[in-house]
Each structure stands twice: as structure tokens, then as C-alpha cells.
Short mmCIF file of C-alpha atoms in Angstrom, two decimals:
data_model
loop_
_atom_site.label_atom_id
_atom_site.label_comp_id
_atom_site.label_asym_id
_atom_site.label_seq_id
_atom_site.Cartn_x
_atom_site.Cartn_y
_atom_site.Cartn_z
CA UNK D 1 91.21 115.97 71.86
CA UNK D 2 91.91 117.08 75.45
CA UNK D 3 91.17 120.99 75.53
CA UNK D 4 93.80 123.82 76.15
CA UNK D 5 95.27 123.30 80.18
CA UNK D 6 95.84 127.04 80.26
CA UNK D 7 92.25 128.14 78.95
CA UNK D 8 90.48 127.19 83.61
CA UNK D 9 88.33 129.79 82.46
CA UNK D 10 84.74 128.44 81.48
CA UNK D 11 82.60 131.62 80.32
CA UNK D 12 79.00 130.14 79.55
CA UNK D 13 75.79 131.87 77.33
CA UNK D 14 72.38 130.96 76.64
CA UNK D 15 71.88 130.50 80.24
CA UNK D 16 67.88 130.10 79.53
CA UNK D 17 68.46 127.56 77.28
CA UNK D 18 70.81 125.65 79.55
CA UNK D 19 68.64 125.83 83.01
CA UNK D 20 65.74 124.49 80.72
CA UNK D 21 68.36 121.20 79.90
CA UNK D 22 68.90 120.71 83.58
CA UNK D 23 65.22 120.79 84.96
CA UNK D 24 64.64 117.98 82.54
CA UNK D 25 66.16 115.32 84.78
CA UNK D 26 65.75 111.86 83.85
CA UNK D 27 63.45 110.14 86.51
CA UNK D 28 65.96 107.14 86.57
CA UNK D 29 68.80 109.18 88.18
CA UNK D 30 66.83 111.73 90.45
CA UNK D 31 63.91 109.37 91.19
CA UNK D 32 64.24 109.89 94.89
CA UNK D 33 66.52 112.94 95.17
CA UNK D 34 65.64 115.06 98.11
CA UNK D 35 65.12 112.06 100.19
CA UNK D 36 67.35 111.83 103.82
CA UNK D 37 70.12 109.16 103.06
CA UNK D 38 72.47 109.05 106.65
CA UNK D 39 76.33 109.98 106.10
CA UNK D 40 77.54 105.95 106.57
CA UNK D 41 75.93 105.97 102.95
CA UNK D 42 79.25 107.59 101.63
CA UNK D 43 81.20 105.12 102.88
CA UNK D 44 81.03 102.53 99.87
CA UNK D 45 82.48 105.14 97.50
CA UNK D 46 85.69 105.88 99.74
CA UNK D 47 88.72 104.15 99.25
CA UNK D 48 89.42 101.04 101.64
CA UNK D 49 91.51 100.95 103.93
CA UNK D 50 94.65 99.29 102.33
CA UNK D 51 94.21 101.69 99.11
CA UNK D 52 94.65 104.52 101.84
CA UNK D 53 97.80 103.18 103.29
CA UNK D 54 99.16 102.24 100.05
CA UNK D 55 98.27 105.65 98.51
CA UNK D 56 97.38 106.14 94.73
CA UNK D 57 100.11 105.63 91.95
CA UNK D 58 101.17 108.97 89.69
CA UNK D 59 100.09 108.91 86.16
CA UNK D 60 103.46 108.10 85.34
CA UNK D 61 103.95 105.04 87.86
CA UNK D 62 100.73 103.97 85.93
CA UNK D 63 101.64 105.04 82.74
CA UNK D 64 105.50 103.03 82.60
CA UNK D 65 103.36 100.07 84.26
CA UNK D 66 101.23 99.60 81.16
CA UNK D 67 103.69 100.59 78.65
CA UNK D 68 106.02 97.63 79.82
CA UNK D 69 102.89 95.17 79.94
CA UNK D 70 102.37 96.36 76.27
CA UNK D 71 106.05 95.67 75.25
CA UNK D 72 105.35 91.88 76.93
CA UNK D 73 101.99 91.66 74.62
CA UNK D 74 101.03 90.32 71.35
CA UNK D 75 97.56 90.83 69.80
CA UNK D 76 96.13 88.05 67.71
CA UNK D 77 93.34 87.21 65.29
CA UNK D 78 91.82 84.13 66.31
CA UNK D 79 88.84 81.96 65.04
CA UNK D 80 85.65 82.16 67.35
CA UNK D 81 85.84 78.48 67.21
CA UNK D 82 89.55 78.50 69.01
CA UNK D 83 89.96 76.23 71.70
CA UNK D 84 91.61 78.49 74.74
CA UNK D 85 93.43 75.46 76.84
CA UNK D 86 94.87 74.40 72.98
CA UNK D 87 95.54 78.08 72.17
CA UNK D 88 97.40 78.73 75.62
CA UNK D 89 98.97 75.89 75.54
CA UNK D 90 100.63 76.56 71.94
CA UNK D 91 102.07 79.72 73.04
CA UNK D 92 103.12 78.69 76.27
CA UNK D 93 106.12 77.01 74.49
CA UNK D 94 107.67 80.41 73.88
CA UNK D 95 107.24 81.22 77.88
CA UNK D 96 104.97 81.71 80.77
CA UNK D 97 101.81 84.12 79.95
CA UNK D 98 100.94 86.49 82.47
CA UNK D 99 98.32 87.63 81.26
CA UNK D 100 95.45 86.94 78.51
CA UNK D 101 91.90 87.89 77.28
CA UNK D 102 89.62 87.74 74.29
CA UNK D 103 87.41 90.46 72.96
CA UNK D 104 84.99 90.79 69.13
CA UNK D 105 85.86 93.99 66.53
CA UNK D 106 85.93 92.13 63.24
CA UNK D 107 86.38 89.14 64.21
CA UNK D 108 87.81 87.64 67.86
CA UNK D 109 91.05 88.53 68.86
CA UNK D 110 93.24 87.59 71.66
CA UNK D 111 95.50 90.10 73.86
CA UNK D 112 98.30 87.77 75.57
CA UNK D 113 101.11 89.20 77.73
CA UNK D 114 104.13 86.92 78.56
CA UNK D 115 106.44 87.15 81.63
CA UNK D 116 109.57 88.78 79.40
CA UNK D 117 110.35 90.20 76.45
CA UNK D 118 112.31 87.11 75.32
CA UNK D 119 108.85 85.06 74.70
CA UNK D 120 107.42 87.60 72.27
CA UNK D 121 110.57 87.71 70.63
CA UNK D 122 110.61 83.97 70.38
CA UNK D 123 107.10 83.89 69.41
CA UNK D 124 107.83 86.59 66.49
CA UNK D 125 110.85 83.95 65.50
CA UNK D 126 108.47 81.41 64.34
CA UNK D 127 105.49 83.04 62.68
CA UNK D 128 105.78 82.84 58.97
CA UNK D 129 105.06 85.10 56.09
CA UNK D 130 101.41 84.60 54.38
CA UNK D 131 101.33 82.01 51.67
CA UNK D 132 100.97 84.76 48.81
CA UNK D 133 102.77 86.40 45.79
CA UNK D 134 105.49 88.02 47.64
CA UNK D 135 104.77 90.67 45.01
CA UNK D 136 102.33 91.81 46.59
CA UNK D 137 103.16 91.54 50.10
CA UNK D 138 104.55 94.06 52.26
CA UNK D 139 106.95 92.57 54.40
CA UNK D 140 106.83 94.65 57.49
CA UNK D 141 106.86 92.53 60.76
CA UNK D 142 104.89 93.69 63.82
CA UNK D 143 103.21 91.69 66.89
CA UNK D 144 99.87 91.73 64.97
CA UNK D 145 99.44 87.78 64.70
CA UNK D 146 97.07 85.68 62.84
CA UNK D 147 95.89 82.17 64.17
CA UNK D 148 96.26 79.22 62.13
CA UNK D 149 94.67 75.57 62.72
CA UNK D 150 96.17 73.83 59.93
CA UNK D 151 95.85 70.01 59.13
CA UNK D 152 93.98 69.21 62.75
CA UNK D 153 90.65 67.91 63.46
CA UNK D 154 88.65 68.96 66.86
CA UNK D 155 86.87 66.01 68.33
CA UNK D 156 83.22 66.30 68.79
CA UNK D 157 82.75 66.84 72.43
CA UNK D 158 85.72 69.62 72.48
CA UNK D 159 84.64 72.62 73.76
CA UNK D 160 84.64 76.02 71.93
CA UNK D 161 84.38 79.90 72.76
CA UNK D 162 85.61 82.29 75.04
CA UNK D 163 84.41 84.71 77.41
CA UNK D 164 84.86 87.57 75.54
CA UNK D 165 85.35 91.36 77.31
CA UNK D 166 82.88 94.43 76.59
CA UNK D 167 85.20 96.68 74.75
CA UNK D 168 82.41 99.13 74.60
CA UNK D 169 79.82 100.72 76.73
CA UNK D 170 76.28 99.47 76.87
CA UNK D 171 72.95 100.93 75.38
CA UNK D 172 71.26 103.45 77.32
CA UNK D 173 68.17 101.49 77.39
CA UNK D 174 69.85 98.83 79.25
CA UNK D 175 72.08 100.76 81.21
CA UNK D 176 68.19 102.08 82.39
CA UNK D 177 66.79 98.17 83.06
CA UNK D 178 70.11 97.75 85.27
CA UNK D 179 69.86 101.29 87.11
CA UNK D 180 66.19 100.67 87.75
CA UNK D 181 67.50 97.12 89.59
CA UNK D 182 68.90 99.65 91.98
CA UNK D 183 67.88 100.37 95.39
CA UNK D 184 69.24 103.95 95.92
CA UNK D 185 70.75 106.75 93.78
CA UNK D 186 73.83 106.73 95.18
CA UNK D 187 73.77 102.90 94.33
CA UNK D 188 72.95 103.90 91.06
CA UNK D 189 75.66 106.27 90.18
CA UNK D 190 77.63 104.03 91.10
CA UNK D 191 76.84 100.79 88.86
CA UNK D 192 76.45 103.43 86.41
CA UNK D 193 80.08 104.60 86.97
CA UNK D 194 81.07 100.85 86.41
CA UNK D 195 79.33 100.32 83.12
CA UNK D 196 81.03 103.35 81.24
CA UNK D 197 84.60 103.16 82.95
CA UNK D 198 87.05 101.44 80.88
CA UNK D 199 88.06 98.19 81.72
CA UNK D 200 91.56 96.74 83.34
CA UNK D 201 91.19 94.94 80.10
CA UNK D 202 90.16 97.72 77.75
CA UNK D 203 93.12 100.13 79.24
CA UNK D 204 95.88 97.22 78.65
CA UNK D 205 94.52 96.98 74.99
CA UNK D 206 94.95 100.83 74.47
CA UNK D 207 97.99 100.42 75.40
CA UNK D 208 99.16 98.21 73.17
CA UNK D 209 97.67 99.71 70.16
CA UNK D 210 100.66 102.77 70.35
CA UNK D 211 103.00 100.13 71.42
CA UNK D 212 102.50 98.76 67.84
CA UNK D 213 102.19 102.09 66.19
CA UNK D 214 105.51 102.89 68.07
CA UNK D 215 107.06 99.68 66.51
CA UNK D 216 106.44 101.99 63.34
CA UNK D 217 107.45 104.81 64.11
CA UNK D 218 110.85 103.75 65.33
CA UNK D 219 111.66 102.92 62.22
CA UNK D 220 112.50 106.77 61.94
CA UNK D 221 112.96 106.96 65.73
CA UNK D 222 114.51 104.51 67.28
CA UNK D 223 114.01 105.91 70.83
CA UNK D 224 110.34 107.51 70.70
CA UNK D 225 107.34 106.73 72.70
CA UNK D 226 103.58 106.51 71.72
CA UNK D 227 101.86 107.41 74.93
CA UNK D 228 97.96 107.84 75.31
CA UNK D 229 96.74 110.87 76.75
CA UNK D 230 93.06 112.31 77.30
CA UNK D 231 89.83 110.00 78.67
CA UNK D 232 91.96 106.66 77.67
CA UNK D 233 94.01 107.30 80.89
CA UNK D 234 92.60 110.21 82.59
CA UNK D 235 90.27 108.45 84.44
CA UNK D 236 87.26 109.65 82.93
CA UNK D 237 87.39 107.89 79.39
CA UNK D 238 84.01 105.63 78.52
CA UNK D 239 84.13 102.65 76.99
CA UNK D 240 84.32 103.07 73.52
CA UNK D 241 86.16 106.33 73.39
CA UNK D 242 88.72 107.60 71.08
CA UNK D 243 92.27 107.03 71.40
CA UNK D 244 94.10 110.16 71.31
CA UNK D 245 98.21 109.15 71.24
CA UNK D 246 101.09 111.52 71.51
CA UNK D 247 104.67 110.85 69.46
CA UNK D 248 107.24 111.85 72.28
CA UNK D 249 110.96 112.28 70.87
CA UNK D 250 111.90 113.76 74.43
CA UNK D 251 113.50 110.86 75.24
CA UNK D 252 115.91 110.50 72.63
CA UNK D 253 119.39 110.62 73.94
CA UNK D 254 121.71 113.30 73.13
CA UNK D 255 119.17 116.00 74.55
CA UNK D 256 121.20 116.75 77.33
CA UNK D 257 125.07 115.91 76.82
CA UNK D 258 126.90 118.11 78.41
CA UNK D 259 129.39 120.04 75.56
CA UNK D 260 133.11 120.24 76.53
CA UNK D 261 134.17 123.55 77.63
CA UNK D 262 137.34 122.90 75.27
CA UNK D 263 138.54 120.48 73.18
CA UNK D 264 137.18 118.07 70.56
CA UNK D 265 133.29 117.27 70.72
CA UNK D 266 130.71 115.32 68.23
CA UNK D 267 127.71 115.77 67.77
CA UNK D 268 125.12 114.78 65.29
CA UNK D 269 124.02 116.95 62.02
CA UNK D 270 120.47 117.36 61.49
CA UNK D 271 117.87 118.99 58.89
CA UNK D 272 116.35 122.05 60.38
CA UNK D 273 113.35 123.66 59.84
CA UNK D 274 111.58 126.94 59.82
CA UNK D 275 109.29 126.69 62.75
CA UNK D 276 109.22 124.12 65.58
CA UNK D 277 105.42 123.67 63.91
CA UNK D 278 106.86 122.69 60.67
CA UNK D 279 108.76 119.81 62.84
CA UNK D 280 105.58 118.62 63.91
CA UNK D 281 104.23 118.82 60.42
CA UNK D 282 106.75 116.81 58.57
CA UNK D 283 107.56 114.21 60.84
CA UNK D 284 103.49 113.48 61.10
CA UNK D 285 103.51 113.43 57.48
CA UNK D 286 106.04 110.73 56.99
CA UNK D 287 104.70 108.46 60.03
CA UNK D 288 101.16 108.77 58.97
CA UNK D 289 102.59 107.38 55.41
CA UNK D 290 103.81 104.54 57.14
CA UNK D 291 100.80 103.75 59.16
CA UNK D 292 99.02 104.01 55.39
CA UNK D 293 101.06 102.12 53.92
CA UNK D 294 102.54 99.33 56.38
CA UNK D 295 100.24 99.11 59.91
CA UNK D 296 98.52 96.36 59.56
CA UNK D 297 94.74 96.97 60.62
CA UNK D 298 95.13 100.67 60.12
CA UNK D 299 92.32 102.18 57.48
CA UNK D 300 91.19 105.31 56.63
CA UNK D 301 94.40 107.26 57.30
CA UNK D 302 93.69 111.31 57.20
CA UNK D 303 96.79 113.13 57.67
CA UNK D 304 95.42 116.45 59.14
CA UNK D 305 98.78 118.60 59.17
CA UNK D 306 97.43 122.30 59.10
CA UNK D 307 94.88 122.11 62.22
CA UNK D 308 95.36 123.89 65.29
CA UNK D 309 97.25 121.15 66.51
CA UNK D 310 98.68 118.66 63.72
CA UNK D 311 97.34 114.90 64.11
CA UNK D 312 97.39 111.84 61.69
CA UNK D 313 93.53 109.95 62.10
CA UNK D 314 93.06 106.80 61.96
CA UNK D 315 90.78 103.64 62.51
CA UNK D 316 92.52 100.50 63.62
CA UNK D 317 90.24 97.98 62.91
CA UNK D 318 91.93 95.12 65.61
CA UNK D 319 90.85 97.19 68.12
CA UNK D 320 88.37 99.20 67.12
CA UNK D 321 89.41 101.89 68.13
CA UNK D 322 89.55 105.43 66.13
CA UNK D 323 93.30 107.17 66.61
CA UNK D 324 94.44 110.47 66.85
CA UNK D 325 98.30 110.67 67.00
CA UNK D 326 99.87 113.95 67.25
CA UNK D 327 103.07 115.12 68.67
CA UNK D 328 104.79 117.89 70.48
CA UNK D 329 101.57 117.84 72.37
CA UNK D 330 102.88 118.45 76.05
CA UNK D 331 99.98 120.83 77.41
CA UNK D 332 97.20 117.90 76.50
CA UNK D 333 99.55 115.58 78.33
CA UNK D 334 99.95 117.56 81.84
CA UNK D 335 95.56 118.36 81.35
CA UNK D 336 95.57 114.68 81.76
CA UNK D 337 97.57 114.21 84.54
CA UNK D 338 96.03 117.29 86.25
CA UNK D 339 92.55 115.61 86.03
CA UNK D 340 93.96 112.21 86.29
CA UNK D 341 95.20 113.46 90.17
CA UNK D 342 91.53 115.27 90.60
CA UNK D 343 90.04 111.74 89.93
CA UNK D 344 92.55 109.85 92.02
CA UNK D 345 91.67 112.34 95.24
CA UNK D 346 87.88 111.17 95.97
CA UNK D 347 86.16 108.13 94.31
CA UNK D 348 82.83 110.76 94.24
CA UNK D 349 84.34 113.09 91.54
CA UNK D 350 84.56 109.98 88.89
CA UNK D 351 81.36 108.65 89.67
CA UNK D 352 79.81 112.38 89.61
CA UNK D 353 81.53 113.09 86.06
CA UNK D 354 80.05 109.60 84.49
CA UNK D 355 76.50 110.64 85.77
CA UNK D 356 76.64 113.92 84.18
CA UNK D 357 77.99 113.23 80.84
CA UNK D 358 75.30 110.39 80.89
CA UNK D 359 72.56 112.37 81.26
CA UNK D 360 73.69 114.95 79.80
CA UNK D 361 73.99 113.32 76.45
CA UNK D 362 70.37 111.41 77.21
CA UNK D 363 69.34 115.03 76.87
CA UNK D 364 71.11 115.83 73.53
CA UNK D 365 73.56 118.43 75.45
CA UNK D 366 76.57 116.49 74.20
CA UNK D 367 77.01 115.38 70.86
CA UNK D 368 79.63 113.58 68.97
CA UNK D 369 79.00 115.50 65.77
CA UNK D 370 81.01 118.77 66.08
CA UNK D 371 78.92 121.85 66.63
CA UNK D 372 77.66 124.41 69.20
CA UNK D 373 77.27 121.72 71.86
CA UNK D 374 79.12 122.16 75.08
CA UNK D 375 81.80 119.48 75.50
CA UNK D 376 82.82 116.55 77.72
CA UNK D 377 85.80 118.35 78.97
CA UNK D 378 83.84 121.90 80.00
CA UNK D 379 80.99 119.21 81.83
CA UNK D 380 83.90 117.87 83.63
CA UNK D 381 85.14 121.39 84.55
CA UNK D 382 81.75 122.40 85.60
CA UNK D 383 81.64 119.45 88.33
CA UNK D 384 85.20 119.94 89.75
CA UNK D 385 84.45 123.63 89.86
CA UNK D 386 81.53 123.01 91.89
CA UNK D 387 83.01 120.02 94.21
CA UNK D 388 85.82 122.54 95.32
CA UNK D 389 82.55 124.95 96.28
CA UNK D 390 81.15 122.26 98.60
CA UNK D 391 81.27 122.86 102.23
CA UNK D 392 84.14 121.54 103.01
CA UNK D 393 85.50 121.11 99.02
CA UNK D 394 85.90 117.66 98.17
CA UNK D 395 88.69 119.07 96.34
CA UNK D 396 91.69 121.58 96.35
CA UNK D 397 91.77 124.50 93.60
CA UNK D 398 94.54 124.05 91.30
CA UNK D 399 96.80 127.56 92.72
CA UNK D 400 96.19 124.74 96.05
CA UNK D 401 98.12 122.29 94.19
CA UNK D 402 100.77 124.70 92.69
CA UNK D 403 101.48 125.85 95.99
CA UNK D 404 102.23 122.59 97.26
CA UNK D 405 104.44 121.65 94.15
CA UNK D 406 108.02 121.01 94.93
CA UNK D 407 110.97 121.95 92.33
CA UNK D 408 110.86 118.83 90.55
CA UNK D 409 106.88 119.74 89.76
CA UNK D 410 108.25 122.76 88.07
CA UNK D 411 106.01 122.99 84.28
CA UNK D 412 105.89 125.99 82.05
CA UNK D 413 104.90 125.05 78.61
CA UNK D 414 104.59 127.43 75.90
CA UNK D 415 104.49 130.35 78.36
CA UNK D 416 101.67 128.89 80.45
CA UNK D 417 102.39 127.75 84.18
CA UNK D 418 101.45 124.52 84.42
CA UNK D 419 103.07 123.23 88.05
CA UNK D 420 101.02 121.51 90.62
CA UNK D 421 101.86 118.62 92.89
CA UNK D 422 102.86 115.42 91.88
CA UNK D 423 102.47 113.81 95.15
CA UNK D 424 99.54 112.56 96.56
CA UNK D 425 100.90 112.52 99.88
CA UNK D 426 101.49 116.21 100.03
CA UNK D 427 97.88 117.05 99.28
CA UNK D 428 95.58 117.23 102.44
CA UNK D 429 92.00 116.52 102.24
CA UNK D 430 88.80 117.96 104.45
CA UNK D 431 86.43 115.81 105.58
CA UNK D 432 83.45 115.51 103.50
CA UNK D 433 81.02 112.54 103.98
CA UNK D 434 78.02 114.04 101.68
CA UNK D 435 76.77 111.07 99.58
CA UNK D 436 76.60 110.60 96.11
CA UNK D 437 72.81 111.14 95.73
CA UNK D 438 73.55 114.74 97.90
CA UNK D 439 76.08 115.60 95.21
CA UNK D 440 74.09 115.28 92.45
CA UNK D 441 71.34 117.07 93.97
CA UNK D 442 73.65 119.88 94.50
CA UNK D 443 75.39 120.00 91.11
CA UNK D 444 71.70 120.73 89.18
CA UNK D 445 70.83 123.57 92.10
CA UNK D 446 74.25 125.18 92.12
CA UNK D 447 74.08 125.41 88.36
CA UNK D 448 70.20 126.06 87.87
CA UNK D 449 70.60 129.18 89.70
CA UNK D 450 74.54 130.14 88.33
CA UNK D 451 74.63 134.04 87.61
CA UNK D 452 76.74 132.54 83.84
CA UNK D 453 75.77 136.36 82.45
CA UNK D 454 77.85 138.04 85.43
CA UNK D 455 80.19 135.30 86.77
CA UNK D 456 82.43 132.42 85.29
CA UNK D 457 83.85 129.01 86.21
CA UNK D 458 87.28 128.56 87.23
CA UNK D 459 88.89 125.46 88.86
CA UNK D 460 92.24 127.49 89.11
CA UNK D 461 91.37 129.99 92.43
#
């Protein structure tokens, strides 16, 4: 879960404890640090030149971009044995595919996005119900498909598989073998950045997994969103990580019709509640029912209604990923666009984060069991904190980024101020050309001699 956007303050103990983590450095990331590398070694890690001219898209460009590839999509169980021309082919009758891949998590599936919404639709027309008591069957309809090859035999020279894609990060072992392939650290970070980012692939599938749990819940809603939020689209997610989702009922209409001044005027009557908490609570509840008891693939449903923040929990086995779905959520949501933007400005600050979470976690520093550890979010703090220290900053503070907000950047949720720039445009950038391997270098001595007892981190001034 993405931590509190209003808490920029990072107060730190056991400082002893923590310098003695950082001056045991693996020797496969810092194996040459301290060496001269010349400037022109930064260049691989800046953007080229038509990314520059083009600019990067907003977390929202990129966020309606995926959600309307996920409408377009279908996920389907498949047999490993599944011809793919045969299998394309077949579906092709319903419309042109844009779009398709195979990935392994119990079993082989298939991810296939057509051209319009009219193919799926078409597609959904002629699957059939299972061949069982009907007693027994739930009959709830959704665009998780199962493969059939019924009544055909393959000839013996046909060939079978598919390339399938990683849907989760590699061993640390061999991330080491491939790192030690490398010629230079900043080379390095940089293949390591590659291994743990998700995929083109992996993001479209995460995607699609709350487009199908919003085919549920608008059964109750019929104009909610499921959006993603957190590491699975803020740019620093690792392959493999959870998929935190957020119910949005914002955009149901009726919000904000404007009421007659006089005269006759409908509108719609509605259960009320005692707290805007107990909302949250009860329409969790009833979706994480549903999700129990009708979404296909989803096991292990824990409906945790009385945490800080209310969530239903969930593993969907399709895509192996494990859920968290809360709602009313909005300060997690504007985190991730705040560190989405961060990411977007310099290619370093990504590639930085992934090399520090990686070795920090080597270390035992991170820890997915829940306990005293220090977390992913305050390590990714702790390196934007110290990138706007460089000399020039890589990057602007975040009071830089309110100031250059414009009114329709305006955010105060729950009390907190929450504005900063939308626009990428608007945000100018100084000139720094330190490489990679420099950063690094810098991150462990800026924090190996931090005054944590007297001082604090804090991205926001």
C-alpha cells in the first residue's frame, strides 16, 4: 500500500545500525566505484531526442490509454500445446487483434486485445456455458475464457509453444551472472533497472485484471472504475509486485447537476450512512462478496474492513497476481502520480531507485514480512531527497512543483495540500550530466555520514 502523501517527513533511528547496512556494499554493484567515468557516460540514460520533443505523457494520458486497451482485451486459458497461427486465426473471425501475448501462472494463458469493442463482444456471443450440472454452476459471464480443441487432430510435424513473457523478476543469483557480464556500473544499473521494471506486457495485464474486477463491480455500479495505483503504475513497481486497485465512484453522473433555482427537480434517493468511512466499509463488503463468490480465478478473499484504510485481499490466480482493492483512496492515488512525474523527469532517478531497493533487500533491509524494516516507499524517499541535494538537483522539491501548478492542479484532500504541476512542460530542469555510477557513489556517502539524530528527510522544501 502506497504510504500517506502528506506524511514528506522521513525521521530515521538506529543510525549505527543503518550506516553498518550501507558499508556492506555488494561487490557486484560498487566493484569499481570511485573510478573516473567522463560525463558522455550519462548520455545513454537520457531521453532521446524524439522522447524530448514529444515530451512525457501524464499519468492520466497513460492511465485512460491502458484502461481502453483493457476494455479491447480478453484473457484466456490455453493449453501449452496450443498452436498460435490456429489460435489467432480462430479469433480473428470476431475482428482484427491488435495486440497478443502468452505468459505461465497455473497454466498458460493468453492476453489478446482486438481493434474495438465490438470483437470482444462478438467473441463473448459465442462462448458457451461449461458442460456441467447447471446446479452447480454460477452463471456469471466475464472475459475470463477457456480454450477448447475439441474433436481435431494436430498433424505430426505441427509446431507447438509459445514464447511466453517473464511476469516476474529474476533470481538474484542470476540477476548477479548477468550484472557481472557488464562492463561498467553505470552499465550495470542499468540492465539491472531492466530486469525488475515491469514489462509493456506485464502493465497491459494489470490492467486488465481491474477491468474484470470492474465488470463485477458494476453490477452495483454501473459507472465505476477499478484503477491501479502504487508500484503497478508509478514507475517504480518490480516485476512480481502486488496489485493495489482503487474502486472510484467519482465518475458516476449526477455528481454535479446543477439544481434549479425554482421549479420542479429530481433527483435520486439514496441510503445514507453514519460516516463517509462506513461508505467505504459497506460497499467493500458487498463487492468483496462478489469477488468470493462469482470472480472467476479469485481465491482466498479476506475482506479487511476495520484497517486504517478498508481493502478487500485477494489472489487472482490467472494472473498471479495478489490484489488489494480499496476505495475512497484519493491521497494513495495523487502519491502515485507525484512519484510517477519524479520518475518521468530523469531516466537516473528510476534506475537509482531499482539499485537501491535491490541491494537493499540483498542485505535483509527490506523485507516482505511486516515488521521494523524500513520500507520501499521511505528508500524511494531517501533517493529523491538526496537527487534534489545534488549540485545542480536532478530534481525540483515538491513546494517547486506546487508553485508551478496552475488552477486546474488545484488538490486538497482530507485537509492536506496536495497541488503540484501536472505539466511536464512547465517544469524546468538544470543541467546535470553526473553518471549513474557517480550517483550511487554519492547516495551511500550522503547517507553514511546523515546527522538522522539531529536532522530529517524531506522531499517537500
Amino acid at each position: 500500500m502506497a504510504s500517506s502523501f502528506a506524511v514528506c517527513r522521513l525521521h530515521m533511528r538506529g543510525r549505527g545500525s543503518l550506516v553498518k547496512c550501507l558499508q556492506r556494499l555488494d561487490t557486484f554493484l560498487l566493484r569499481s566505484i570511485g573510478t573516473n567515468v567522463v560525463a558522455a557516460q550519462a548520455e545513454p540514460t537520457r531521453k532521446d531526442e524524439s522522447d524530448e520533443k514529444d515530451g512525457p505523457k501524464s499519468l492520466y494520458a497513460v492511465q485512460t490509454e491502458r484502461q481502453e486497451q483493457a476494455e479491447r482485451s480478453v484473457l484466456i486459458s490455453c493449453n501449452s500445446r496450443t498452436n498460435e497461427k490456429k489460435f489467432l486465426k480462430y479469433l480473428s473471425r470476431h475482428g482484427d487483434i491488435k495486440k497478443h501475448f502468452f505468459y505461465e501462472s497455473y497454466g498458460m494463458y493468453a492476453v489478446v486485445e482486438f481493434a474495438n469493442r465490438e470483437s470482444v463482444t462478438s467473441l463473448l456471443e459465442g462462448a458457451a456455458i461449461p458442460h456441467i450440472s447447471h446446479e452447480s454452476m454460477v452463471p456469471f459471464k466475464s472475459r475470463l475464457l477457456s480454450l477448447n480443441n475439441l474433436g481435431t487432430v494436430d498433424s505430426p510435424n505441427q509446431q507447438f509453444g509459445q514464447q511466453c513473457q517473464p511476469q516476474t523478476a529474476p533470481p538474484i543469483n542470476e540477476l548477479i551472472q548477468r550484472l557481472s557480464k557488464e562492463e561498467s556500473i553505470d552499465q550495470q544499473i542499468t540492465s539491472l533497472t531492466e530486469a525488475y521494471q515491469l514489462t509493456e506486457e506485464n502493465s497491459r495485464l494489470r490492467f486488465l485484471v481491474c477491468s474484470l474486477l470492474k465488470d463485477i463491480a458494476a453490477a452495483y455500479f454501473p459507472e465505476c472504475t477499478i484503477r491501479p495505483f502504487g508500484s503497478s503504475v508509478n514507475g517504480f513497481g518490480k516485476l512480481g509486485c502486488d496489485l493495489d486497485m482503487f474502486l472510484d465512484l467519482d465518475g458516476i453522473s449526477g455528481r454535479n447537476v446543477k439544481m434549479p433555482k425554482s421549479g420542479l427537480s429530481l433527483e435520486y434517493q439514496m441510503k445514507r450512512a453514519n460516516s463517509e468511512r462506513a461508505v467505504t466499509q459497506s460497499i467493500l463488503s458487498v463487492i468483496g462478496e462478489c469477488v468470493d463468490q462469482f470472480g472467476a480465478g479469485c481465491v482466498g478473499v479476506q475482506k479487511i474492513l476495520n484497517a486504517r484504510c478498508p481493502l478487500v485481499r485477494f489472489a487472482h490466480q490467472p494472473s498471479g497476481f495478489q490484489c488489494d482493492l480499496t476505495a475512497n483512496n484519493r491521497v494513495a492515488m495523487k502519491s502515485t502520480e507525484l512519484l510517477y512525474l519524479y520518475g518521468e523527469l530523469d531516466q537516473r532517478v528510476r534506475c537509482l531507485v531499482f539499485t537501491v531497493r535491490c541491494w537493499a533487500r540483498a542485505h535483509g533491509i527490506t523485507s516482505s514480512i511486516p515488521g521494523a524494516w524500513i520500507t520501499n516507499f521511505s528508500l524511494t524517499v531517501m533517493v529523491l531527497f538526496f537527487l534534489q541535494k545534488r549540485s545542480p538537483p536532478i530534481i525540483p522539491t515538491l513546494d517547486q512543483l506546487r508553485d508551478l501548478a496552475g488552477p486546474a492542479d488545484k488538490s486538497v484532500i482530507e485537509g492536506n495540500d496536495c497541488t503540484f504541476v501536472s505539466d511536464f512542460s512547465k517544469i524546468p530542469l538544470h543541467r546535470n550530466t553526473e553518471t549513474l555510477e557517480q550517483l550511487l557513489h554519492g547516495f551511500f556517502e550522503f547517507y553514511g555520514t546523515f546527522a538522522f539524530s539531529s536532522m530529517s528527510i524531506n522531499i517537500r522544501k
